[in-house]
């Protein structure tokens, strides 16, 4: 292997740590060690090891507690438990909590070699299956996005021309049109496809934190900076970074971004030495950057650096021929996700879909299909489109009515438990979905004017902000 995988060894006995470390190193792995649970968690967070070998019985924080915290943070990291005689009960408990295997002390070197090999093979198989599923999902999304209208096949042609170059691409279009999918398609077709694709939203993260997120910081750079932290540009080295909502980046950061684009280097916050990176930059915006440049809100030199190749993703209302294919895709996706059997829409609903202007674009269509699947009927659509145009107040009234129906159904309908969830939890989840999509729709229609949205929703401004945070709508997914 070109780069040895790291195994973290956790044991409070010095001799045992040293013995296992020597064995594991002889097997061809890198090693690090921790003498207690607190140190193990610190190194786990800092190093992200491929595997952990951990003693079950340790003072202060035992292996069971450490295992629980590790699984909360990253359930994919395998853990092999070391146990002594008489620990059977705790070993069983550890296995139920997600430990991959266990080894009884004392043990022969071949036992630990065999166990590590088995656990690593299983881990790699799980990761490969996960990767293949993700690739299949991405490919299906790409096919749906680029194969069903002339405008999108033209965009696919541009992607194929620019993908294998390193030039910067600016993806432009309204919110919800699929700009991130375009960026991912460029990365997937590029020579960097086997490297990282790192996304960061320039509007979801507060201005005061965005610089450290992008460029990282040194230990002691500010209060709370207890260790060095790499930024997104370093994480994306040799790969692609996607800067979403670039038009909302604060002017104070634009100069530093320009330096990266020009020279391929930057300094971490609190750092003195420059860090060199090789990163393909793709940016996206729903703003008119030419106007922002004229008004002084966006640097002209940065705009020209970003706008080497511009791809404009048209709104859904200009490519309505895609709607039937998108509907079929989203029905299949959410029927599987929510274990429903809702696979087709009526002709009446499809007609109304084709006549609607879709101000929220593909994202709005996806949310509407999700709502139909969750509630189990098309009334969500038919009632909504019964109102003229895109009347916001009618949308609000429709959603209030739908919530009432769901509440009434809570006492009058029998729904079999699914995977241990009760009827109450299923109804609560459905109501939460409806509330989330209602707020999201109103925010889209008011162009994210939160005060106007709170007035239309008849809730306080603070209550709306809390809901936006609760449903993670501030990330504008």
Coordinates of C-alpha atoms in Angstrom, one line a residue:
X1 CA 0.0 0.0 0.0
X2 CA 1.2 3.5 -0.9
X3 CA 0.0 5.1 2.2
X4 CA -0.1 3.0 5.3
X5 CA -3.4 3.0 7.2
X6 CA -3.4 4.2 10.8
X7 CA -4.4 1.9 13.7
X8 CA -5.0 3.5 17.1
X9 CA -4.1 1.3 20.1
X10 CA -5.8 2.1 23.4
X11 CA -4.7 0.4 26.6
X12 CA -3.7 1.7 30.1
X13 CA -0.9 -0.8 30.4
X14 CA 2.4 0.5 28.8
X15 CA 3.8 -3.0 28.1
X16 CA 0.6 -4.1 26.3
X17 CA 0.5 -0.9 24.2
X18 CA 4.1 -1.4 23.2
X19 CA 3.6 -5.1 22.4
X20 CA 0.5 -4.6 20.2
X21 CA 2.1 -1.5 18.6
X22 CA 5.1 -3.6 17.5
X23 CA 2.9 -6.4 16.1
X24 CA 0.7 -4.0 14.2
X25 CA 3.7 -2.2 12.7
X26 CA 5.1 -5.5 11.6
X27 CA 1.8 -6.1 9.8
X28 CA 2.4 -3.0 7.6
X29 CA 0.3 -0.4 9.4
X30 CA 1.1 2.9 11.0
X31 CA 0.3 3.1 14.7
X32 CA -0.6 5.6 17.4
X33 CA -1.4 4.9 21.0
X34 CA -3.4 6.3 23.9
X35 CA -3.2 5.3 27.6
X36 CA -6.7 6.3 28.6
X37 CA -10.2 7.0 27.2
X38 CA -9.9 10.8 27.1
X39 CA -6.6 10.6 25.2
X40 CA -8.2 8.0 22.8
X41 CA -11.1 10.3 22.0
X42 CA -8.8 13.3 21.4
X43 CA -6.6 11.3 19.0
X44 CA -9.6 9.7 17.3
X45 CA -10.9 13.2 16.5
X46 CA -7.5 14.5 15.3
X47 CA -6.3 11.5 13.3
X48 CA -9.4 9.7 12.1
X49 CA -7.8 6.2 12.3
X50 CA -8.8 3.3 10.0
X51 CA -9.2 1.0 13.0
X52 CA -9.1 1.1 16.8
X53 CA -7.9 -1.7 19.1
X54 CA -9.0 -0.9 22.6
X55 CA -8.9 -2.5 26.0
X56 CA -12.2 -3.0 27.7
X57 CA -11.2 -2.4 31.3
X58 CA -9.6 1.0 31.9
X59 CA -9.7 3.4 34.8
X60 CA -11.9 6.6 34.8
X61 CA -13.4 6.0 31.3
X62 CA -13.7 2.3 30.4
X63 CA -13.8 0.9 26.8
X64 CA -17.6 0.7 26.8
X65 CA -18.0 4.5 27.3
X66 CA -15.3 5.3 24.8
X67 CA -16.9 2.9 22.2
X68 CA -20.2 4.6 22.7
X69 CA -18.7 8.1 22.1
X70 CA -16.8 6.9 19.0
X71 CA -19.9 5.3 17.5
X72 CA -21.9 8.5 18.1
X73 CA -19.2 10.5 16.1
X74 CA -18.4 8.0 13.4
X75 CA -20.3 4.7 13.2
X76 CA -18.1 3.5 10.3
X77 CA -14.9 3.3 12.3
X78 CA -14.3 -0.4 13.3
X79 CA -13.3 -1.1 16.9
X80 CA -11.7 -4.4 18.1
X81 CA -12.1 -4.9 21.8
X82 CA -9.5 -6.5 24.0
X83 CA -10.9 -8.4 27.0
X84 CA -9.6 -10.4 30.0
X85 CA -11.2 -13.5 31.5
X86 CA -14.6 -12.9 33.2
X87 CA -15.5 -10.0 30.9
X88 CA -18.0 -11.9 28.8
X89 CA -21.0 -9.8 29.8
X90 CA -19.2 -6.5 28.8
X91 CA -17.9 -8.1 25.6
X92 CA -21.5 -9.0 24.6
X93 CA -22.6 -5.4 25.5
X94 CA -19.7 -4.0 23.4
X95 CA -20.7 -6.1 20.4
X96 CA -24.3 -5.0 20.6
X97 CA -23.0 -1.4 20.7
X98 CA -21.2 -1.9 17.4
X99 CA -17.8 -3.3 18.2
X100 CA -16.5 -5.2 15.1
X101 CA -14.8 -8.1 17.0
X102 CA -13.0 -9.0 20.2
X103 CA -9.8 -10.7 21.3
X104 CA -9.3 -12.4 24.6
X105 CA -6.1 -11.7 26.5
X106 CA -3.6 -13.3 26.4
X107 CA -3.4 -13.9 22.6
X108 CA -1.0 -15.2 20.0
X109 CA 0.3 -12.8 17.3
X110 CA -1.5 -14.7 14.6
X111 CA -4.8 -14.1 16.3
X112 CA -4.5 -10.4 16.2
X113 CA -3.2 -10.4 12.6
X114 CA -6.2 -12.6 11.5
X115 CA -8.7 -10.4 13.4
X116 CA -7.3 -7.2 11.9
X117 CA -7.4 -8.6 8.4
X118 CA -11.0 -9.8 8.8
X119 CA -12.2 -6.5 10.2
X120 CA -10.4 -4.4 7.6
X121 CA -11.7 -6.6 4.7
X122 CA -15.2 -6.2 6.0
X123 CA -14.8 -2.4 6.4
X124 CA -13.4 -2.0 2.9
X125 CA -16.3 -4.1 1.5
X126 CA -18.9 -2.0 3.3
X127 CA -17.2 1.2 2.0
X128 CA -17.1 -0.1 -1.5
X129 CA -20.8 -1.0 -1.5
X130 CA -21.6 2.4 -0.1
X131 CA -19.4 4.1 -2.8
X132 CA -21.1 2.1 -5.5
X133 CA -24.6 3.0 -4.2
X134 CA -23.6 6.7 -4.1
X135 CA -22.2 6.5 -7.7
X136 CA -25.4 4.8 -8.9
X137 CA -27.4 7.5 -7.2
X138 CA -25.3 10.2 -8.7
X139 CA -25.4 8.7 -12.2
X140 CA -29.2 8.5 -12.0
X141 CA -29.4 12.1 -10.9
X142 CA -27.0 13.1 -13.8
X143 CA -29.1 11.2 -16.3
X144 CA -32.3 12.7 -15.1
X145 CA -30.8 16.2 -15.1
X146 CA -29.0 16.2 -18.4
X147 CA -30.9 13.8 -20.7
X148 CA -34.4 15.1 -21.1
X149 CA -34.2 18.6 -22.6
X150 CA -32.2 20.4 -25.3
X151 CA -31.0 23.1 -22.9
X152 CA -29.6 20.6 -20.4
X153 CA -27.9 18.4 -23.1
X154 CA -26.2 21.5 -24.3
X155 CA -24.9 22.1 -20.7
X156 CA -23.7 18.4 -20.6
X157 CA -21.7 19.1 -23.8
X158 CA -20.0 22.1 -22.2
X159 CA -19.2 20.0 -19.1
X160 CA -17.6 17.4 -21.3
X161 CA -15.4 20.0 -22.9
X162 CA -14.2 21.7 -19.7
X163 CA -14.1 18.7 -17.3
X164 CA -10.6 17.5 -18.1
X165 CA -9.1 21.0 -17.8
X166 CA -8.3 22.9 -14.6
X167 CA -10.0 26.1 -15.6
X168 CA -12.4 27.8 -13.1
X169 CA -16.1 27.4 -13.8
X170 CA -18.9 29.7 -12.6
X171 CA -22.3 28.0 -12.5
X172 CA -25.2 30.5 -12.6
X173 CA -28.9 30.1 -12.1
X174 CA -31.8 30.6 -9.8
X175 CA -32.1 28.7 -6.5
X176 CA -33.1 25.1 -6.8
X177 CA -32.1 24.6 -10.5
X178 CA -29.4 22.0 -9.9
X179 CA -26.2 24.0 -9.8
X180 CA -24.5 21.7 -7.3
X181 CA -25.3 18.7 -9.6
X182 CA -23.6 20.5 -12.5
X183 CA -20.5 21.1 -10.3
X184 CA -20.5 17.4 -9.2
X185 CA -20.8 16.3 -12.8
X186 CA -17.8 18.4 -13.8
X187 CA -15.8 16.8 -11.0
X188 CA -17.0 13.3 -11.8
X189 CA -15.9 13.7 -15.4
X190 CA -12.5 15.3 -14.5
X191 CA -9.1 13.8 -14.0
X192 CA -9.6 14.5 -10.3
X193 CA -12.7 12.3 -10.0
X194 CA -11.0 9.9 -7.6
X195 CA -10.0 12.9 -5.3
X196 CA -12.2 14.9 -2.9
X197 CA -15.1 17.0 -3.9
X198 CA -15.5 19.6 -1.0
X199 CA -18.5 21.8 -0.8
X200 CA -18.9 25.0 1.3
X201 CA -21.7 27.5 1.3
X202 CA -20.5 31.1 1.5
X203 CA -23.9 32.2 2.9
X204 CA -24.7 29.4 5.4
X205 CA -21.6 30.1 7.5
X206 CA -21.3 33.4 9.5
X207 CA -18.7 35.8 8.0
X208 CA -16.6 35.6 11.2
X209 CA -16.2 31.8 10.8
X210 CA -16.0 31.5 7.0
X211 CA -12.3 32.5 6.8
X212 CA -11.3 29.7 9.1
X213 CA -13.6 27.2 7.4
X214 CA -12.0 28.0 4.0
X215 CA -8.4 28.5 5.0
X216 CA -8.0 26.8 8.4
X217 CA -6.2 28.3 11.5
X218 CA -3.1 27.7 13.6
X219 CA -3.1 26.7 17.2
X220 CA -3.7 29.8 19.4
X221 CA -4.9 32.0 16.5
X222 CA -7.9 33.0 18.6
X223 CA -9.7 32.0 21.8
X224 CA -10.7 28.4 21.5
X225 CA -8.2 27.5 18.8
X226 CA -6.6 24.7 20.9
X227 CA -5.0 22.9 17.9
X228 CA -4.2 23.5 14.3
X229 CA -7.1 23.0 11.9
X230 CA -6.8 22.6 8.1
X231 CA -9.4 24.5 6.0
X232 CA -11.6 23.3 3.1
X233 CA -8.9 24.3 0.6
X234 CA -6.4 22.0 2.2
X235 CA -8.9 19.2 2.4
X236 CA -9.7 19.6 -1.3
X237 CA -6.0 19.5 -2.3
X238 CA -5.6 17.6 -5.6
X239 CA -9.4 17.6 -5.9
X240 CA -12.3 20.1 -6.4
X241 CA -13.7 22.7 -4.1
X242 CA -17.3 24.0 -4.8
X243 CA -18.0 27.5 -3.5
X244 CA -21.7 27.7 -3.3
X245 CA -23.4 31.2 -3.2
X246 CA -20.1 32.9 -4.0
X247 CA -22.0 36.1 -4.6
X248 CA -22.7 36.4 -0.9
X249 CA -19.0 36.2 0.2
X250 CA -18.0 39.2 2.3
X251 CA -15.6 41.6 0.4
X252 CA -13.0 41.1 3.2
X253 CA -12.5 37.5 2.1
X254 CA -12.7 38.1 -1.7
X255 CA -9.1 39.3 -1.8
X256 CA -7.8 36.2 -0.1
X257 CA -9.8 34.0 -2.4
X258 CA -8.3 35.9 -5.4
X259 CA -4.8 35.1 -4.1
X260 CA -5.6 31.4 -4.0
X261 CA -6.9 31.5 -7.6
X262 CA -3.9 33.5 -8.8
X263 CA -1.0 31.8 -6.9
X264 CA -2.4 28.6 -5.5
X265 CA -1.4 29.6 -2.0
X266 CA -2.7 31.2 1.2
X267 CA -1.9 31.6 4.9
X268 CA -4.0 30.0 7.6
X269 CA -5.6 32.3 10.1
X270 CA -2.9 33.2 12.7
X271 CA -0.2 31.6 10.4
X272 CA 2.9 33.1 8.9
X273 CA 3.9 30.5 6.3
X274 CA 2.0 30.1 3.0
X275 CA 0.3 26.8 2.3
X276 CA 0.4 25.7 -1.4
X277 CA -2.6 23.8 -2.8
X278 CA -3.6 22.4 -6.2
X279 CA -7.4 22.7 -6.3
X280 CA -9.9 23.0 -9.1
X281 CA -12.4 25.7 -8.2
X282 CA -16.1 25.7 -9.2
X283 CA -18.3 28.5 -7.9
X284 CA -22.0 29.0 -8.1
X285 CA -24.4 31.9 -7.6
X286 CA -28.0 32.9 -8.0
X287 CA -27.0 36.6 -8.0
X288 CA -26.3 38.9 -10.9
X289 CA -22.6 39.4 -10.3
X290 CA -22.2 42.0 -13.0
X291 CA -24.6 44.2 -11.0
X292 CA -22.8 43.4 -7.8
X293 CA -19.5 44.5 -9.4
X294 CA -21.0 47.8 -10.6
X295 CA -22.4 48.4 -7.1
X296 CA -19.1 47.6 -5.4
X297 CA -20.3 44.5 -3.6
X298 CA -18.1 42.1 -5.6
X299 CA -14.5 42.6 -6.8
X300 CA -14.2 43.0 -10.5
X301 CA -10.8 41.1 -10.7
X302 CA -12.3 38.2 -8.7
X303 CA -15.3 38.1 -11.0
X304 CA -13.1 37.7 -14.1
X305 CA -11.0 35.0 -12.4
X306 CA -14.1 33.0 -11.6
X307 CA -16.0 33.6 -14.8
X308 CA -13.5 31.9 -17.1
X309 CA -16.2 29.5 -18.2
X310 CA -19.8 30.3 -17.3
X311 CA -22.6 27.7 -17.3
X312 CA -26.1 29.1 -16.9
X313 CA -28.6 26.5 -15.6
X314 CA -32.1 27.5 -16.9
X315 CA -35.1 27.6 -14.5
X316 CA -37.5 24.7 -14.6
X317 CA -40.2 26.8 -16.2
X318 CA -38.0 27.0 -19.3
X319 CA -37.5 23.2 -19.5
X320 CA -40.9 21.8 -18.6
X321 CA -40.4 18.7 -20.7
X322 CA -38.2 17.4 -17.9
X323 CA -41.1 17.4 -15.4
X324 CA -42.5 13.9 -16.1
X325 CA -39.0 12.4 -15.7
X326 CA -38.3 14.3 -12.6
X327 CA -41.6 13.3 -11.1
X328 CA -41.0 9.7 -11.8
X329 CA -37.5 9.9 -10.2
X330 CA -38.6 11.7 -7.1
X331 CA -41.6 9.4 -6.6
X332 CA -39.3 6.3 -6.8
X333 CA -36.8 7.9 -4.5
X334 CA -39.1 9.0 -1.7
X335 CA -41.4 5.9 -1.9
X336 CA -38.3 3.8 -1.1
X337 CA -37.1 6.2 1.6
X338 CA -40.4 6.4 3.4
X339 CA -41.5 2.8 2.6
X340 CA -44.6 3.9 0.7
X341 CA -46.1 2.6 -2.5
X342 CA -47.0 5.9 -4.1
X343 CA -45.5 5.5 -7.6
X344 CA -47.7 7.5 -10.1
X345 CA -49.6 10.8 -10.2
X346 CA -52.9 11.3 -11.9
X347 CA -53.3 13.0 -15.2
X348 CA -55.0 16.0 -13.6
X349 CA -52.0 16.5 -11.2
X350 CA -49.5 16.2 -14.0
X351 CA -51.4 18.7 -16.1
X352 CA -51.3 21.2 -13.2
X353 CA -47.6 20.5 -12.8
X354 CA -47.0 21.3 -16.5
X355 CA -49.0 24.6 -16.2
X356 CA -47.2 25.8 -13.0
X357 CA -44.2 28.2 -13.2
X358 CA -42.2 26.6 -10.4
X359 CA -40.5 29.6 -8.8
X360 CA -38.5 27.2 -6.5
X361 CA -37.5 25.2 -9.6
X362 CA -36.5 21.5 -9.3
X363 CA -36.1 21.8 -5.5
X364 CA -39.7 23.0 -5.2
X365 CA -40.9 20.1 -7.3
X366 CA -38.9 17.6 -5.3
X367 CA -40.3 19.0 -2.0
X368 CA -43.8 18.8 -3.4
X369 CA -43.4 15.1 -4.4
X370 CA -41.9 14.4 -1.0
X371 CA -45.0 15.9 0.6
X372 CA -47.3 13.8 -1.6
X373 CA -45.5 10.6 -0.7
X374 CA -45.4 11.4 3.0
X375 CA -49.1 12.3 3.3
X376 CA -50.1 9.4 1.0
X377 CA -52.4 11.3 -1.4
X378 CA -52.5 14.0 -4.1
X379 CA -54.7 16.4 -2.2
X380 CA -51.6 18.3 -1.2
X381 CA -51.1 19.1 -4.9
X382 CA -54.7 19.4 -6.1
X383 CA -55.7 21.7 -3.2
X384 CA -52.7 23.9 -3.7
X385 CA -53.1 24.3 -7.5
X386 CA -56.8 25.0 -7.0
X387 CA -55.7 28.5 -6.0
X388 CA -54.8 31.0 -8.7
X389 CA -51.1 31.4 -9.7
X390 CA -48.7 31.2 -6.8
X391 CA -50.7 33.0 -4.2
X392 CA -48.7 32.8 -1.0
X393 CA -51.6 33.2 1.4
X394 CA -53.4 30.4 -0.3
X395 CA -50.4 28.2 0.1
X396 CA -50.3 28.9 3.8
X397 CA -54.0 28.2 4.2
X398 CA -53.6 24.9 2.3
X399 CA -50.8 23.8 4.6
X400 CA -52.8 24.6 7.7
X401 CA -55.7 22.5 6.3
X402 CA -53.3 19.6 5.5
X403 CA -51.9 19.7 9.1
X404 CA -55.4 19.5 10.4
X405 CA -56.1 16.5 8.2
X406 CA -53.0 14.7 9.5
X407 CA -53.9 15.5 13.1
X408 CA -57.4 14.1 12.5
X409 CA -56.0 11.0 10.9
X410 CA -53.8 10.5 14.0
X411 CA -56.9 9.3 15.9
X412 CA -58.9 7.8 13.1
X413 CA -56.4 5.8 11.0
X414 CA -54.5 2.6 11.9
X415 CA -50.9 2.7 10.6
X416 CA -48.8 -0.4 11.4
X417 CA -45.6 0.4 13.2
X418 CA -42.5 0.6 11.0
X419 CA -39.1 -0.4 12.4
X420 CA -40.3 0.2 15.9
X421 CA -41.8 3.7 15.3
X422 CA -45.2 4.3 16.9
X423 CA -48.2 5.9 15.2
X424 CA -47.6 9.1 17.1
X425 CA -44.0 9.3 15.9
X426 CA -45.1 8.7 12.3
X427 CA -47.7 11.4 12.5
X428 CA -45.3 13.8 14.1
X429 CA -42.7 13.2 11.4
X430 CA -45.3 13.9 8.7
X431 CA -46.4 17.1 10.4
X432 CA -42.8 18.2 10.7
X433 CA -42.3 17.5 7.0
X434 CA -45.3 19.6 6.1
X435 CA -44.2 22.5 8.4
X436 CA -40.7 22.5 7.0
X437 CA -41.8 22.5 3.4
X438 CA -44.4 25.3 4.1
X439 CA -41.7 27.5 5.6
X440 CA -39.3 26.7 2.8
X441 CA -41.9 27.5 0.1
X442 CA -42.7 30.9 1.7
X443 CA -39.1 31.7 2.0
X444 CA -38.6 30.9 -1.7
X445 CA -41.6 33.0 -2.7
X446 CA -40.4 36.0 -0.6
X447 CA -36.8 35.6 -2.0
X448 CA -35.7 34.8 1.6
X449 CA -37.1 38.0 3.0
X450 CA -37.5 36.6 6.5
X451 CA -39.5 39.5 7.9
X452 CA -42.0 39.3 5.1
X453 CA -42.2 35.5 5.5
X454 CA -42.9 35.8 9.2
X455 CA -45.7 38.3 8.5
X456 CA -47.3 36.0 5.9
X457 CA -46.9 32.9 8.2
X458 CA -48.3 35.0 11.1
X459 CA -45.5 34.1 13.5
X460 CA -42.9 36.3 15.2
X461 CA -39.7 37.0 13.5
X462 CA -37.8 35.2 16.2
X463 CA -40.0 32.1 16.0
X464 CA -39.4 31.9 12.3
X465 CA -35.6 32.2 12.8
X466 CA -35.8 29.4 15.3
X467 CA -37.7 27.2 12.9
X468 CA -35.3 28.0 10.1
X469 CA -32.4 26.8 12.3
X470 CA -34.4 23.8 13.6
X471 CA -35.1 22.6 10.0
X472 CA -31.6 23.6 8.8
X473 CA -33.1 25.8 6.2
X474 CA -30.4 28.4 6.7
X475 CA -28.2 26.0 4.7
X476 CA -30.6 26.5 1.8
X477 CA -30.3 22.9 0.8

